[in-house]
PDB file of C-alpha atoms in Angstrom:
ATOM      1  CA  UNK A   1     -14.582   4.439  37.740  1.00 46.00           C
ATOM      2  CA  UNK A   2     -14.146   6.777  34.572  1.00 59.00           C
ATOM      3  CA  UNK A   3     -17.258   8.588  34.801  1.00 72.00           C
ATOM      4  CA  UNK A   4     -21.543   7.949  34.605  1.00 80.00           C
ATOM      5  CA  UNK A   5     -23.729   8.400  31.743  1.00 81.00           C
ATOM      6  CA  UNK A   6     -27.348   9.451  33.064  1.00 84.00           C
ATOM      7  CA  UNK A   7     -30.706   8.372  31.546  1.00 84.00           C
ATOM      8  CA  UNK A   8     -34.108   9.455  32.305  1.00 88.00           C
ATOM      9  CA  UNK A   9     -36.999   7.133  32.655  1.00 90.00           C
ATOM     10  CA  UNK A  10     -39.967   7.940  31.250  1.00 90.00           C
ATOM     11  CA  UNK A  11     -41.015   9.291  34.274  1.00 92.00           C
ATOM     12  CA  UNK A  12     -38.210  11.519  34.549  1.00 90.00           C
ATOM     13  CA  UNK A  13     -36.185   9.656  37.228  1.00 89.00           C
ATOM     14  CA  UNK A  14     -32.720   9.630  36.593  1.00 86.00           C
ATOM     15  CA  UNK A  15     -30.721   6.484  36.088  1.00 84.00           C
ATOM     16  CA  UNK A  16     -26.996   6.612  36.293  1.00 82.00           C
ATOM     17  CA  UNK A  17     -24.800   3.790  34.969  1.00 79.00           C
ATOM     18  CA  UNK A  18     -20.959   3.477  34.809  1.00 77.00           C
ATOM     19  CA  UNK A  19     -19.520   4.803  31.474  1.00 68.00           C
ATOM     20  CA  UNK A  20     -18.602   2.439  28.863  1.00 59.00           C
ATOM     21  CA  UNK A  21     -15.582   3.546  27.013  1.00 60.00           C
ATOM     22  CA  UNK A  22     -15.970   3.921  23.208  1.00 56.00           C
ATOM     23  CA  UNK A  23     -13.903   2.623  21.370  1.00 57.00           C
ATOM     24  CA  UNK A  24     -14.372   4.394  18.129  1.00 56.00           C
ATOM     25  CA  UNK A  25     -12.553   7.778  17.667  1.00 49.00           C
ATOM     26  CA  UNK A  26     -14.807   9.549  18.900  1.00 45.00           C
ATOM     27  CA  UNK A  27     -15.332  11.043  22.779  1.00 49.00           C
ATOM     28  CA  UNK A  28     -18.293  12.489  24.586  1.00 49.00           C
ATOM     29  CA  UNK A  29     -18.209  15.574  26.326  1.00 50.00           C
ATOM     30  CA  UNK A  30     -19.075  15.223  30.028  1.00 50.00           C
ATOM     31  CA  UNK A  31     -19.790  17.695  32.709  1.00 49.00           C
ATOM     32  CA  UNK A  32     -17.236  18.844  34.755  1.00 55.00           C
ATOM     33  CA  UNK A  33     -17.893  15.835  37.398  1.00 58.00           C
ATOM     34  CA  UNK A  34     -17.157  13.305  34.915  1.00 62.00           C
ATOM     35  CA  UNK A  35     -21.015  12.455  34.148  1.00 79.00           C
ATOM     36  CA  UNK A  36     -22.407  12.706  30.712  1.00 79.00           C
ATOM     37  CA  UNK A  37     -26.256  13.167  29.457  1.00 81.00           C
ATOM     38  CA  UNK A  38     -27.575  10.133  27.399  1.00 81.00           C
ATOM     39  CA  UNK A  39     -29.327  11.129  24.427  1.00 82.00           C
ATOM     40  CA  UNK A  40     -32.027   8.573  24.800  1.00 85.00           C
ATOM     41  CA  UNK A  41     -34.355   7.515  28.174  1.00 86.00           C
ATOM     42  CA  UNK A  42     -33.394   4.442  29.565  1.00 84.00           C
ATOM     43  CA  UNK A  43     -36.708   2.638  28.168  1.00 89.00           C
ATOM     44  CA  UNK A  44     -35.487   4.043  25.165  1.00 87.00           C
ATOM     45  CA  UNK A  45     -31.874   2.506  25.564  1.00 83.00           C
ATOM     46  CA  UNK A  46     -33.062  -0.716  26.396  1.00 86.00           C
ATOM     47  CA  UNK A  47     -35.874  -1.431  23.688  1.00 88.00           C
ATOM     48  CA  UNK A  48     -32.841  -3.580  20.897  1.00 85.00           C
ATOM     49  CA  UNK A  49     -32.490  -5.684  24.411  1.00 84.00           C
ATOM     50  CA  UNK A  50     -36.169  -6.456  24.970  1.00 89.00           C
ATOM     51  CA  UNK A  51     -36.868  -7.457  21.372  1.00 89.00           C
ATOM     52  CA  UNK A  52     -33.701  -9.536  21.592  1.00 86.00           C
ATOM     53  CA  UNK A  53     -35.135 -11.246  24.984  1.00 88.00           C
ATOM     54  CA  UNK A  54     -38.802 -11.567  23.097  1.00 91.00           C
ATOM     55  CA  UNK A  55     -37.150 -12.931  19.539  1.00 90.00           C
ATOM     56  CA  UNK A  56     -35.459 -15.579  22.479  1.00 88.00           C
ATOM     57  CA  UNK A  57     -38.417 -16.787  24.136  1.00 89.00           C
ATOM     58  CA  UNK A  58     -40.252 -17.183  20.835  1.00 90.00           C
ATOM     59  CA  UNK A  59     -37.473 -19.337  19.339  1.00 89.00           C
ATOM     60  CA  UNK A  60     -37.760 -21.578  22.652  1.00 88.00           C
ATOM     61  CA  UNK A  61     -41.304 -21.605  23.439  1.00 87.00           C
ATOM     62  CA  UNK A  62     -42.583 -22.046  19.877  1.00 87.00           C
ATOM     63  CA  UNK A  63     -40.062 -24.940  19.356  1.00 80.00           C
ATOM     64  CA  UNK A  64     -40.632 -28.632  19.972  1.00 87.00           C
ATOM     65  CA  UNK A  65     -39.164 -28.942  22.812  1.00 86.00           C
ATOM     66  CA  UNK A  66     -42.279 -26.928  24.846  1.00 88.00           C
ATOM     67  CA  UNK A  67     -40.454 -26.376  27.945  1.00 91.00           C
ATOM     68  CA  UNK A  68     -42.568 -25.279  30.854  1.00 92.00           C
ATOM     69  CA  UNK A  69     -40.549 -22.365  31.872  1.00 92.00           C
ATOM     70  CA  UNK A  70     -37.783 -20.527  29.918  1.00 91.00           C
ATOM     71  CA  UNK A  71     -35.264 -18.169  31.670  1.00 92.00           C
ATOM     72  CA  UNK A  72     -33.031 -16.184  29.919  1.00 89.00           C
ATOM     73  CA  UNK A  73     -29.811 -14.178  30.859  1.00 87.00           C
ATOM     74  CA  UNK A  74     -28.546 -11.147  28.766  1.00 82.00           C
ATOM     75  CA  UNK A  75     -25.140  -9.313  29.530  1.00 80.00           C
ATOM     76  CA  UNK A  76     -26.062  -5.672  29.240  1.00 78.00           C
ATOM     77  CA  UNK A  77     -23.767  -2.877  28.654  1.00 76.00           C
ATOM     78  CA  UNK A  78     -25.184   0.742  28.563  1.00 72.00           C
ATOM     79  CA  UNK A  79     -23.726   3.613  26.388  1.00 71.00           C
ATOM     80  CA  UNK A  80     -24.654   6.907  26.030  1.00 69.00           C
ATOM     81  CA  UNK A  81     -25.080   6.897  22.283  1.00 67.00           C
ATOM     82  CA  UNK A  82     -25.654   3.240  21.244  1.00 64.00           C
ATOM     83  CA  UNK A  83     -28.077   2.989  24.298  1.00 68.00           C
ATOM     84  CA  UNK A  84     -27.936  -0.560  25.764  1.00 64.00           C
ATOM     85  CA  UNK A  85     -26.197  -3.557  23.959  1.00 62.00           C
ATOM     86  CA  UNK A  86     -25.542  -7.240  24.726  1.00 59.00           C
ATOM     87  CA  UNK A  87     -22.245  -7.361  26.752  1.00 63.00           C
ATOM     88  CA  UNK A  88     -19.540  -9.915  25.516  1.00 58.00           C
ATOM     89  CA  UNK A  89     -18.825 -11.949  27.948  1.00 55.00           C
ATOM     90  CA  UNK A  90     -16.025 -15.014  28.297  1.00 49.00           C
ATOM     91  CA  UNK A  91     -17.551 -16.206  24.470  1.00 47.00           C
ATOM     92  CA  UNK A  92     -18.312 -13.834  22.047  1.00 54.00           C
ATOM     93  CA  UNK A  93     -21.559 -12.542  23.440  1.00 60.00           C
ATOM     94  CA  UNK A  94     -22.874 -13.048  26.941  1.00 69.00           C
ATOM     95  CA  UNK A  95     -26.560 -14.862  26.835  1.00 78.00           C
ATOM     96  CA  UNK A  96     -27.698 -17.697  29.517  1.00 85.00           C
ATOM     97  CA  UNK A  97     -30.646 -19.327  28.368  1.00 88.00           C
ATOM     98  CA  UNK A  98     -32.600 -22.162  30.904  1.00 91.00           C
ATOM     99  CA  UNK A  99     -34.998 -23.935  30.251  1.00 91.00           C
ATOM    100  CA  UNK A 100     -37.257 -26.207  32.805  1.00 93.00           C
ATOM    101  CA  UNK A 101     -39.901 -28.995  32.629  1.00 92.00           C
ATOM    102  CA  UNK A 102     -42.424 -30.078  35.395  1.00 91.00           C
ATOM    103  CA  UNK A 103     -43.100 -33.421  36.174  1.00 87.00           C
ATOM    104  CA  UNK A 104     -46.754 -34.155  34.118  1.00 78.00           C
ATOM    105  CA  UNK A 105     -49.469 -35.121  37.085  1.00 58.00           C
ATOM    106  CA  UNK A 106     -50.911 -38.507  36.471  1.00 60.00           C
ATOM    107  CA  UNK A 107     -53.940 -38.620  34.450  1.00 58.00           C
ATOM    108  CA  UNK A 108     -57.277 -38.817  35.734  1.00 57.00           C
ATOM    109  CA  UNK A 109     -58.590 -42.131  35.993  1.00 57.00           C
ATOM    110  CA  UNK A 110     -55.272 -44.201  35.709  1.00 55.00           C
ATOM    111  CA  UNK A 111     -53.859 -45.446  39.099  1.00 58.00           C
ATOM    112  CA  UNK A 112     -51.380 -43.983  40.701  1.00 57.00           C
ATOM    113  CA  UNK A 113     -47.463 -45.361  41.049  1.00 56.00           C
ATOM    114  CA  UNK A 114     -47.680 -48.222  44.267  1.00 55.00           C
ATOM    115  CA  UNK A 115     -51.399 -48.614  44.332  1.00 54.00           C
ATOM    116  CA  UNK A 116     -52.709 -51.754  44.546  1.00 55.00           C
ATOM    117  CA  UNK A 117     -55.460 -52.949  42.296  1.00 50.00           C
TER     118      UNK A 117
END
């Protein structure tokens, strides 16, 4: 492992994460145990991911398709400057996105499947 970044919730807990390494020029300075200080709290790091996840559900629940339940799956990567991020995965970005539909329940009134009449 190359080092931790550590967030703080908003309750001050601390959250550490494995380091992701940058790849733009530049480096951040860590402690001398290899752990460096995020400049955001982790509520903070992960709000781009959450409006990602609502702009998702909104796009499948607003749609015709009406699915009774919607489940979606975000790679996330954490950084300690660019906060939290959609990991790439085997494609080009990593998101999982089920969706389910329930049997309907027979209306009232109509017989049910088998009954005689």
């Amino acid at each position: 492992m190359d080092g931790l970044v550590e967030f703080r919730t908003g309750d001050g807990a601390v959250v550490a994460v494995e380091a992701v390494e940058e790849r733009s020029g530049s480096r951040l300075v860590s402690r001398g145990d290899g752990t460096v200080q995020a400049t955001r709290t982790f509520e903070g790091a992960l709000d781009g991911v959450r409006s990602a996840a609502e702009s998702a559900l909104r796009v499948f629940r607003d749609g015709s398709l009406k699915p009774d339940g919607v489940e979606i799956e975000f790679g996330v990567k954490l950084s300690a400057e660019a906060g939290a991020f959609i990991a790439k995965g085997t494609a080009e970005g990593h998101l999982v996105v089920k969706l389910s539909w329930s049997p309907s329940a027979p209306e009232a009134g109509a017989p049910e499947a088998g009954a005689a009449s």
